[in-house]
C-alpha cells in the first residue's frame, strides 16, 4: 500500500496455537507512526492493516506503542485537542476491529476524563480490549517520565489488574513503568504470566538549533526487561515505535528496540532498530524448566515481605538528609507530607 513502510516479520512460534489458558500468541507492532494534525486517522487506518497482517499468523494479542493513536510528541495544547473519552471514536473502532478479527488489542491513546467540578483531566492511557471487542480497562499511566509528560498528563492510579486474554493472565505497564521492579513484581504476585509494556523510548532528539541530545541511559530492553522476566519467572514484552516524530522543529528518533523475553531472561524475538517490524512469539510457561532446585522454591515463594517495610515508607535515606516522597492523587503531584 502506498504510504506504508515495509514490515519485517520476526517470529518464534510453533505449529499450533498454545492451548487455551496455557499460553498465548503475542504480536508486537513496531512502526513509524504519525503525530500531530491528522495523525489519529492515519494511525487508526494503520492499526487495522497491522491487525490484518497479524491475523495471518493467528496472533491472539497485539500491542501497539505508547500513545499510538495521536502520537507521542505532543505539546500540552495538542494533547488536549487530540484526547478522547474512553468510549470515543478511536476506542470504539479498536473494539470493532478486535471483534472482527477475534484478536485482543492493547491500544494506547490520550484519554480525556470529565471531573465533577466541570474541568477535565488528561491521561496517557492504554485501552485493554478483549478478543470479544470489549473494553476491559482504560489503564492510566501511574509513573510519568520527565517534565514533558507532567506538562501533558495527570498521574493515574491503579491496583495493577491482571487480564484474562484467551484464558491467559496478562499484565500491562506503560513505558517508564517497565523500569520499576516493584510494578512487575506486583503483577507477577497477582498471577500474570506475561507483561506487555507499550513504550515511546527514544534514542535521541534534535533541538530546534540542530543540536542532538543523547538520552543518558542504556537500552533497558537488553538489561531490565530480561532481568525482570527472569526475576519474576514471566514473559515480558517491550512494545516500542521506530523512526521519527516531529513537534515543530524538534525531532524525536525512537530506539526501535521492541523485544519479547522469556521466563529465563532469554530473548525470544527482537526488532531491528530502524525497521517497521511485527514481532510474533508463542508465550507458553510450560515450555520452560525450573530456575530453582525444586518446585517449592522460586523468587516469588522465597520472598520475606515482613522485612520489606522500607519499600512502603514515605521517607527514605538514599539522599543526604533523606527524601520524602510526594503524594500523587489521580492528577498532579500533591505535596501533603
mmCIF file of C-alpha atoms in Angstrom:
data_model
loop_
_atom_site.group_PDB
_atom_site.id
_atom_site.type_symbol
_atom_site.label_atom_id
_atom_site.label_comp_id
_atom_site.label_asym_id
_atom_site.label_seq_id
_atom_site.Cartn_x
_atom_site.Cartn_y
_atom_site.Cartn_z
ATOM 1 C CA UNK A 1 0.000 0.000 0.000
ATOM 2 C CA UNK A 2 1.289 3.441 -0.890
ATOM 3 C CA UNK A 3 2.481 5.485 2.101
ATOM 4 C CA UNK A 4 3.394 2.464 4.233
ATOM 5 C CA UNK A 5 6.885 1.267 5.005
ATOM 6 C CA UNK A 6 7.567 -2.409 4.517
ATOM 7 C CA UNK A 7 7.029 -4.506 7.631
ATOM 8 C CA UNK A 8 9.539 -7.185 8.569
ATOM 9 C CA UNK A 9 8.191 -10.256 10.378
ATOM 10 C CA UNK A 10 10.260 -11.912 13.093
ATOM 11 C CA UNK A 11 8.662 -14.932 14.678
ATOM 12 C CA UNK A 12 9.156 -17.616 17.283
ATOM 13 C CA UNK A 13 6.029 -19.719 17.002
ATOM 14 C CA UNK A 14 5.032 -23.364 16.965
ATOM 15 C CA UNK A 15 2.924 -25.339 14.530
ATOM 16 C CA UNK A 16 -0.227 -24.986 16.624
ATOM 17 C CA UNK A 17 -1.600 -22.198 18.773
ATOM 18 C CA UNK A 18 -0.938 -22.531 22.513
ATOM 19 C CA UNK A 19 -3.632 -24.432 24.392
ATOM 20 C CA UNK A 20 -6.243 -22.123 25.909
ATOM 21 C CA UNK A 21 -5.109 -20.897 29.302
ATOM 22 C CA UNK A 22 -1.651 -22.452 28.884
ATOM 23 C CA UNK A 23 -0.126 -19.756 26.715
ATOM 24 C CA UNK A 24 -0.789 -17.035 24.163
ATOM 25 C CA UNK A 25 0.456 -15.948 20.734
ATOM 26 C CA UNK A 26 1.639 -12.369 21.156
ATOM 27 C CA UNK A 27 2.206 -9.783 18.453
ATOM 28 C CA UNK A 28 4.171 -6.531 18.822
ATOM 29 C CA UNK A 29 3.698 -3.908 16.107
ATOM 30 C CA UNK A 30 6.694 -1.575 15.882
ATOM 31 C CA UNK A 31 6.348 1.120 13.240
ATOM 32 C CA UNK A 32 6.901 4.675 12.140
ATOM 33 C CA UNK A 33 3.697 6.400 13.241
ATOM 34 C CA UNK A 34 2.114 9.758 12.544
ATOM 35 C CA UNK A 35 1.922 12.571 15.097
ATOM 36 C CA UNK A 36 0.064 15.866 15.177
ATOM 37 C CA UNK A 37 -2.628 17.038 12.777
ATOM 38 C CA UNK A 38 -4.381 14.154 11.062
ATOM 39 C CA UNK A 39 -2.379 11.547 12.997
ATOM 40 C CA UNK A 40 -5.355 9.827 14.592
ATOM 41 C CA UNK A 41 -6.936 8.969 11.250
ATOM 42 C CA UNK A 42 -3.638 7.775 9.770
ATOM 43 C CA UNK A 43 -2.688 5.675 12.772
ATOM 44 C CA UNK A 44 -6.116 4.075 13.127
ATOM 45 C CA UNK A 45 -6.002 3.148 9.435
ATOM 46 C CA UNK A 46 -2.590 1.576 10.030
ATOM 47 C CA UNK A 47 -4.000 -0.238 13.050
ATOM 48 C CA UNK A 48 -6.474 -2.280 11.032
ATOM 49 C CA UNK A 49 -3.813 -3.078 8.467
ATOM 50 C CA UNK A 50 -1.495 -4.274 11.245
ATOM 51 C CA UNK A 51 -4.252 -6.440 12.711
ATOM 52 C CA UNK A 52 -4.890 -7.967 9.284
ATOM 53 C CA UNK A 53 -1.199 -8.813 8.936
ATOM 54 C CA UNK A 54 -1.036 -10.261 12.450
ATOM 55 C CA UNK A 55 -4.096 -12.394 11.768
ATOM 56 C CA UNK A 56 -2.173 -14.189 9.025
ATOM 57 C CA UNK A 57 -0.074 -15.633 11.853
ATOM 58 C CA UNK A 58 -3.057 -16.250 14.155
ATOM 59 C CA UNK A 59 -1.909 -13.654 16.694
ATOM 60 C CA UNK A 60 -4.182 -13.568 19.750
ATOM 61 C CA UNK A 61 -2.957 -10.367 21.428
ATOM 62 C CA UNK A 62 -1.471 -7.439 19.503
ATOM 63 C CA UNK A 63 0.233 -4.474 21.169
ATOM 64 C CA UNK A 64 0.910 -1.018 19.758
ATOM 65 C CA UNK A 65 3.380 1.640 21.022
ATOM 66 C CA UNK A 66 2.678 4.200 23.744
ATOM 67 C CA UNK A 67 0.201 6.925 22.684
ATOM 68 C CA UNK A 68 -0.165 5.150 19.354
ATOM 69 C CA UNK A 69 -3.430 6.835 18.367
ATOM 70 C CA UNK A 70 -2.331 10.526 18.447
ATOM 71 C CA UNK A 71 1.468 10.140 18.512
ATOM 72 C CA UNK A 72 3.779 10.779 21.443
ATOM 73 C CA UNK A 73 5.490 14.138 20.841
ATOM 74 C CA UNK A 74 2.544 16.349 21.709
ATOM 75 C CA UNK A 75 2.519 19.847 23.129
ATOM 76 C CA UNK A 76 0.170 20.416 26.093
ATOM 77 C CA UNK A 77 -2.234 22.222 23.781
ATOM 78 C CA UNK A 78 -2.210 19.460 21.184
ATOM 79 C CA UNK A 79 -2.562 16.790 23.873
ATOM 80 C CA UNK A 80 -5.860 18.341 24.944
ATOM 81 C CA UNK A 81 -7.084 18.638 21.354
ATOM 82 C CA UNK A 82 -6.447 15.020 20.404
ATOM 83 C CA UNK A 83 -7.570 13.410 23.681
ATOM 84 C CA UNK A 84 -10.708 11.255 23.564
ATOM 85 C CA UNK A 85 -13.090 9.745 26.069
ATOM 86 C CA UNK A 86 -12.691 6.022 26.639
ATOM 87 C CA UNK A 87 -15.910 5.482 24.686
ATOM 88 C CA UNK A 88 -14.734 7.827 21.927
ATOM 89 C CA UNK A 89 -14.398 7.009 18.221
ATOM 90 C CA UNK A 90 -10.877 5.541 18.292
ATOM 91 C CA UNK A 91 -11.572 3.096 21.105
ATOM 92 C CA UNK A 92 -14.925 2.150 19.581
ATOM 93 C CA UNK A 93 -13.125 1.477 16.303
ATOM 94 C CA UNK A 94 -10.498 -0.567 18.126
ATOM 95 C CA UNK A 95 -13.222 -2.658 19.763
ATOM 96 C CA UNK A 96 -14.885 -3.253 16.402
ATOM 97 C CA UNK A 97 -11.590 -4.382 14.863
ATOM 98 C CA UNK A 98 -10.848 -6.691 17.805
ATOM 99 C CA UNK A 99 -14.243 -8.350 17.440
ATOM 100 C CA UNK A 100 -13.956 -8.595 13.652
ATOM 101 C CA UNK A 101 -10.583 -10.362 13.780
ATOM 102 C CA UNK A 102 -11.042 -12.234 17.077
ATOM 103 C CA UNK A 103 -7.904 -10.581 18.461
ATOM 104 C CA UNK A 104 -7.253 -8.760 21.730
ATOM 105 C CA UNK A 105 -5.604 -5.346 21.309
ATOM 106 C CA UNK A 106 -3.566 -3.036 23.527
ATOM 107 C CA UNK A 107 -4.379 0.378 22.078
ATOM 108 C CA UNK A 108 -2.530 3.309 23.710
ATOM 109 C CA UNK A 109 -4.257 6.677 23.403
ATOM 110 C CA UNK A 110 -4.737 10.095 25.017
ATOM 111 C CA UNK A 111 -7.687 9.882 27.412
ATOM 112 C CA UNK A 112 -9.968 12.745 28.417
ATOM 113 C CA UNK A 113 -11.959 12.489 31.653
ATOM 114 C CA UNK A 114 -14.654 14.870 32.901
ATOM 115 C CA UNK A 115 -14.412 15.987 36.531
ATOM 116 C CA UNK A 116 -17.275 16.806 38.894
ATOM 117 C CA UNK A 117 -16.131 20.435 39.068
ATOM 118 C CA UNK A 118 -16.620 20.846 35.323
ATOM 119 C CA UNK A 119 -12.926 20.613 34.477
ATOM 120 C CA UNK A 120 -11.176 17.841 32.566
ATOM 121 C CA UNK A 121 -8.132 15.694 33.208
ATOM 122 C CA UNK A 122 -5.956 14.083 30.594
ATOM 123 C CA UNK A 123 -4.132 10.769 30.861
ATOM 124 C CA UNK A 124 -1.550 8.759 28.938
ATOM 125 C CA UNK A 125 -3.720 5.641 28.744
ATOM 126 C CA UNK A 126 -3.867 2.148 27.269
ATOM 127 C CA UNK A 127 -7.181 0.669 26.171
ATOM 128 C CA UNK A 128 -7.159 -3.039 27.007
ATOM 129 C CA UNK A 129 -9.567 -4.585 24.502
ATOM 130 C CA UNK A 130 -10.571 -8.249 24.641
ATOM 131 C CA UNK A 131 -10.872 -10.603 21.691
ATOM 132 C CA UNK A 132 -14.647 -10.195 22.092
ATOM 133 C CA UNK A 133 -14.377 -6.485 21.356
ATOM 134 C CA UNK A 134 -14.973 -5.425 24.961
ATOM 135 C CA UNK A 135 -13.052 -2.628 26.680
ATOM 136 C CA UNK A 136 -11.668 -4.390 29.751
ATOM 137 C CA UNK A 137 -9.951 -1.298 31.135
ATOM 138 C CA UNK A 138 -8.521 2.077 30.285
ATOM 139 C CA UNK A 139 -5.215 1.849 32.133
ATOM 140 C CA UNK A 140 -3.890 5.307 33.062
ATOM 141 C CA UNK A 141 -0.131 5.706 33.355
ATOM 142 C CA UNK A 142 0.828 5.976 37.020
ATOM 143 C CA UNK A 143 4.535 6.852 36.730
ATOM 144 C CA UNK A 144 5.155 9.786 34.379
ATOM 145 C CA UNK A 145 8.564 10.342 32.802
ATOM 146 C CA UNK A 146 10.184 13.774 32.754
ATOM 147 C CA UNK A 147 8.706 17.241 32.573
ATOM 148 C CA UNK A 148 7.034 16.881 29.177
ATOM 149 C CA UNK A 149 4.765 14.093 30.383
ATOM 150 C CA UNK A 150 3.972 16.022 33.563
ATOM 151 C CA UNK A 151 3.042 19.045 31.444
ATOM 152 C CA UNK A 152 0.726 16.959 29.257
ATOM 153 C CA UNK A 153 -0.830 14.374 31.555
ATOM 154 C CA UNK A 154 -2.222 13.769 35.005
ATOM 155 C CA UNK A 155 -0.958 10.920 37.176
ATOM 156 C CA UNK A 156 -3.146 7.848 37.069
ATOM 157 C CA UNK A 157 -3.840 5.446 39.909
ATOM 158 C CA UNK A 158 -4.190 1.687 39.593
ATOM 159 C CA UNK A 159 -4.264 -1.563 41.518
ATOM 160 C CA UNK A 160 -2.467 -3.131 38.517
ATOM 161 C CA UNK A 161 -5.080 -5.630 37.368
ATOM 162 C CA UNK A 162 -4.342 -8.863 35.556
ATOM 163 C CA UNK A 163 -6.500 -9.537 32.486
ATOM 164 C CA UNK A 164 -7.634 -12.876 31.108
ATOM 165 C CA UNK A 165 -6.864 -12.838 27.379
ATOM 166 C CA UNK A 166 -7.862 -16.078 25.672
ATOM 167 C CA UNK A 167 -7.783 -17.517 29.198
ATOM 168 C CA UNK A 168 -4.157 -16.434 29.781
ATOM 169 C CA UNK A 169 -3.189 -13.957 32.571
ATOM 170 C CA UNK A 170 -1.696 -10.748 31.151
ATOM 171 C CA UNK A 171 -0.495 -7.596 32.924
ATOM 172 C CA UNK A 172 0.027 -4.186 31.328
ATOM 173 C CA UNK A 173 2.536 -1.433 32.107
ATOM 174 C CA UNK A 174 3.210 1.818 30.266
ATOM 175 C CA UNK A 175 6.734 2.727 29.086
ATOM 176 C CA UNK A 176 8.686 4.183 32.064
ATOM 177 C CA UNK A 177 6.749 1.895 34.396
ATOM 178 C CA UNK A 178 8.552 -1.104 32.899
ATOM 179 C CA UNK A 179 11.708 0.163 34.622
ATOM 180 C CA UNK A 180 10.275 -0.126 38.151
ATOM 181 C CA UNK A 181 10.872 -3.587 39.664
ATOM 182 C CA UNK A 182 8.012 -3.067 42.112
ATOM 183 C CA UNK A 183 5.415 -2.974 39.336
ATOM 184 C CA UNK A 184 6.421 -6.136 37.505
ATOM 185 C CA UNK A 185 6.670 -7.894 40.867
ATOM 186 C CA UNK A 186 3.139 -6.782 41.810
ATOM 187 C CA UNK A 187 1.758 -8.155 38.553
ATOM 188 C CA UNK A 188 3.652 -11.426 38.961
ATOM 189 C CA UNK A 189 2.355 -11.800 42.528
ATOM 190 C CA UNK A 190 -1.169 -11.268 41.188
ATOM 191 C CA UNK A 191 -0.708 -14.133 38.759
ATOM 192 C CA UNK A 192 0.395 -12.501 35.496
ATOM 193 C CA UNK A 193 2.393 -14.817 33.241
ATOM 194 C CA UNK A 194 3.004 -12.134 30.607
ATOM 195 C CA UNK A 195 3.599 -8.392 30.979
ATOM 196 C CA UNK A 196 3.350 -6.128 27.940
ATOM 197 C CA UNK A 197 4.693 -2.580 28.069
ATOM 198 C CA UNK A 198 3.898 -0.180 25.215
ATOM 199 C CA UNK A 199 6.600 2.491 25.127
ATOM 200 C CA UNK A 200 7.979 5.538 23.324
ATOM 201 C CA UNK A 201 11.645 5.161 24.239
ATOM 202 C CA UNK A 202 13.784 7.483 22.152
ATOM 203 C CA UNK A 203 17.420 7.171 21.173
ATOM 204 C CA UNK A 204 17.914 10.922 20.940
ATOM 205 C CA UNK A 205 16.074 14.066 19.982
ATOM 206 C CA UNK A 206 17.159 17.014 17.880
ATOM 207 C CA UNK A 207 16.566 20.512 19.237
ATOM 208 C CA UNK A 208 15.439 23.482 17.099
ATOM 209 C CA UNK A 209 19.063 24.700 16.926
ATOM 210 C CA UNK A 210 20.065 21.408 15.332
ATOM 211 C CA UNK A 211 21.908 20.025 18.343
ATOM 212 C CA UNK A 212 21.333 16.386 19.146
ATOM 213 C CA UNK A 213 20.633 15.414 22.736
ATOM 214 C CA UNK A 214 21.730 11.918 23.681
ATOM 215 C CA UNK A 215 19.464 10.026 26.034
ATOM 216 C CA UNK A 216 21.549 9.441 29.194
ATOM 217 C CA UNK A 217 20.605 5.833 29.854
ATOM 218 C CA UNK A 218 21.336 2.424 28.338
ATOM 219 C CA UNK A 219 18.922 0.315 26.329
ATOM 220 C CA UNK A 220 16.669 -1.150 29.022
ATOM 221 C CA UNK A 221 15.204 -3.679 26.592
ATOM 222 C CA UNK A 222 18.516 -5.568 26.759
ATOM 223 C CA UNK A 223 19.068 -5.046 30.501
ATOM 224 C CA UNK A 224 15.972 -4.555 32.657
ATOM 225 C CA UNK A 225 13.334 -6.355 30.593
ATOM 226 C CA UNK A 226 15.242 -9.680 30.517
ATOM 227 C CA UNK A 227 16.203 -9.281 34.191
ATOM 228 C CA UNK A 228 12.635 -8.642 35.354
ATOM 229 C CA UNK A 229 11.362 -11.509 33.223
ATOM 230 C CA UNK A 230 13.799 -13.850 34.953
ATOM 231 C CA UNK A 231 13.271 -12.432 38.460
ATOM 232 C CA UNK A 232 9.514 -12.949 38.172
ATOM 233 C CA UNK A 233 9.577 -16.109 36.019
ATOM 234 C CA UNK A 234 7.308 -14.481 33.421
ATOM 235 C CA UNK A 235 7.284 -13.367 29.798
ATOM 236 C CA UNK A 236 7.958 -9.649 29.389
ATOM 237 C CA UNK A 237 7.423 -7.717 26.140
ATOM 238 C CA UNK A 238 8.511 -4.151 25.360
ATOM 239 C CA UNK A 239 6.495 -2.566 22.544
ATOM 240 C CA UNK A 240 8.231 0.488 21.027
ATOM 241 C CA UNK A 241 7.919 2.537 17.830
ATOM 242 C CA UNK A 242 10.557 3.090 15.150
ATOM 243 C CA UNK A 243 11.594 6.091 13.097
ATOM 244 C CA UNK A 244 10.921 9.738 13.866
ATOM 245 C CA UNK A 245 8.290 12.116 15.177
ATOM 246 C CA UNK A 246 8.331 15.894 14.909
ATOM 247 C CA UNK A 247 6.933 18.709 17.011
ATOM 248 C CA UNK A 248 7.717 21.999 15.358
ATOM 249 C CA UNK A 249 11.469 21.987 14.816
ATOM 250 C CA UNK A 250 12.039 19.358 17.495
ATOM 251 C CA UNK A 251 12.588 15.805 16.306
ATOM 252 C CA UNK A 252 12.493 12.556 18.274
ATOM 253 C CA UNK A 253 14.321 9.484 16.985
ATOM 254 C CA UNK A 254 12.977 6.294 18.529
ATOM 255 C CA UNK A 255 15.064 3.316 19.578
ATOM 256 C CA UNK A 256 13.024 0.690 17.764
ATOM 257 C CA UNK A 257 14.011 -1.763 20.482
ATOM 258 C CA UNK A 258 10.873 -3.856 20.787
ATOM 259 C CA UNK A 259 11.552 -7.235 22.349
ATOM 260 C CA UNK A 260 9.907 -10.312 23.839
ATOM 261 C CA UNK A 261 11.777 -12.047 26.662
ATOM 262 C CA UNK A 262 11.119 -15.419 28.252
ATOM 263 C CA UNK A 263 10.928 -16.525 31.902
ATOM 264 C CA UNK A 264 14.630 -17.419 31.931
ATOM 265 C CA UNK A 265 15.612 -13.923 30.814
ATOM 266 C CA UNK A 266 16.148 -15.202 27.294
ATOM 267 C CA UNK A 267 15.480 -13.073 24.222
ATOM 268 C CA UNK A 268 12.791 -14.761 22.135
ATOM 269 C CA UNK A 269 12.412 -12.186 19.352
ATOM 270 C CA UNK A 270 13.813 -8.680 18.946
ATOM 271 C CA UNK A 271 13.215 -5.940 16.373
ATOM 272 C CA UNK A 272 15.735 -4.159 14.189
ATOM 273 C CA UNK A 273 16.142 -0.583 15.382
ATOM 274 C CA UNK A 274 15.276 1.220 12.140
ATOM 275 C CA UNK A 275 12.763 -1.246 10.759
ATOM 276 C CA UNK A 276 8.990 -1.427 10.933
ATOM 277 C CA UNK A 277 8.604 -4.856 12.482
ATOM 278 C CA UNK A 278 5.950 -7.332 13.555
ATOM 279 C CA UNK A 279 7.276 -9.499 16.370
ATOM 280 C CA UNK A 280 5.289 -12.687 16.956
ATOM 281 C CA UNK A 281 6.020 -15.090 19.790
ATOM 282 C CA UNK A 282 4.297 -18.000 21.480
ATOM 283 C CA UNK A 283 4.421 -17.346 25.219
ATOM 284 C CA UNK A 284 3.981 -20.719 26.917
ATOM 285 C CA UNK A 285 5.296 -21.084 30.502
ATOM 286 C CA UNK A 286 5.142 -24.876 30.260
ATOM 287 C CA UNK A 287 7.949 -24.865 27.701
ATOM 288 C CA UNK A 288 10.377 -23.614 30.365
ATOM 289 C CA UNK A 289 12.012 -25.578 33.156
ATOM 290 C CA UNK A 290 12.662 -24.531 36.734
ATOM 291 C CA UNK A 291 15.020 -21.757 37.833
ATOM 292 C CA UNK A 292 15.475 -23.258 41.328
ATOM 293 C CA UNK A 293 16.385 -26.727 42.698
ATOM 294 C CA UNK A 294 12.815 -27.842 43.413
ATOM 295 C CA UNK A 295 9.277 -26.690 42.505
ATOM 296 C CA UNK A 296 8.595 -25.379 46.009
ATOM 297 C CA UNK A 297 11.418 -22.823 45.690
ATOM 298 C CA UNK A 298 11.453 -19.722 43.491
ATOM 299 C CA UNK A 299 11.853 -15.965 43.763
ATOM 300 C CA UNK A 300 8.160 -15.354 44.408
ATOM 301 C CA UNK A 301 7.757 -18.058 47.053
ATOM 302 C CA UNK A 302 11.026 -17.246 48.842
ATOM 303 C CA UNK A 303 10.153 -13.609 49.492
ATOM 304 C CA UNK A 304 10.013 -12.295 53.085
ATOM 305 C CA UNK A 305 7.531 -9.396 52.920
ATOM 306 C CA UNK A 306 7.676 -8.799 56.679
ATOM 307 C CA UNK A 307 11.192 -7.423 56.101
ATOM 308 C CA UNK A 308 10.307 -5.025 53.284
ATOM 309 C CA UNK A 309 8.720 -2.150 55.229
ATOM 310 C CA UNK A 310 11.156 0.356 53.695
ATOM 311 C CA UNK A 311 9.541 -0.247 50.324
ATOM 312 C CA UNK A 312 6.333 1.337 51.640
ATOM 313 C CA UNK A 313 7.907 4.094 53.725
ATOM 314 C CA UNK A 314 7.249 7.674 52.542
ATOM 315 C CA UNK A 315 10.626 8.710 53.976
ATOM 316 C CA UNK A 316 13.925 7.166 52.904
ATOM 317 C CA UNK A 317 17.631 7.864 53.387
ATOM 318 C CA UNK A 318 19.213 7.264 49.989
ATOM 319 C CA UNK A 319 19.890 11.006 49.579
ATOM 320 C CA UNK A 320 21.904 13.126 52.006
ATOM 321 C CA UNK A 321 19.449 14.492 54.526
ATOM 322 C CA UNK A 322 16.826 11.948 53.494
ATOM 323 C CA UNK A 323 13.994 12.143 50.992
ATOM 324 C CA UNK A 324 10.230 12.323 51.415
ATOM 325 C CA UNK A 325 8.100 11.113 48.536
ATOM 326 C CA UNK A 326 5.355 13.433 47.296
ATOM 327 C CA UNK A 327 1.774 12.216 47.243
ATOM 328 C CA UNK A 328 0.229 11.601 43.828
ATOM 329 C CA UNK A 329 -3.519 11.559 43.675
ATOM 330 C CA UNK A 330 -5.244 10.901 40.341
ATOM 331 C CA UNK A 331 -3.983 14.137 38.899
ATOM 332 C CA UNK A 332 -0.982 16.276 39.695
ATOM 333 C CA UNK A 333 1.554 15.995 42.484
ATOM 334 C CA UNK A 334 0.067 16.900 45.874
ATOM 335 C CA UNK A 335 2.725 17.940 48.446
ATOM 336 C CA UNK A 336 0.815 16.774 51.509
ATOM 337 C CA UNK A 337 3.730 15.403 53.506
#
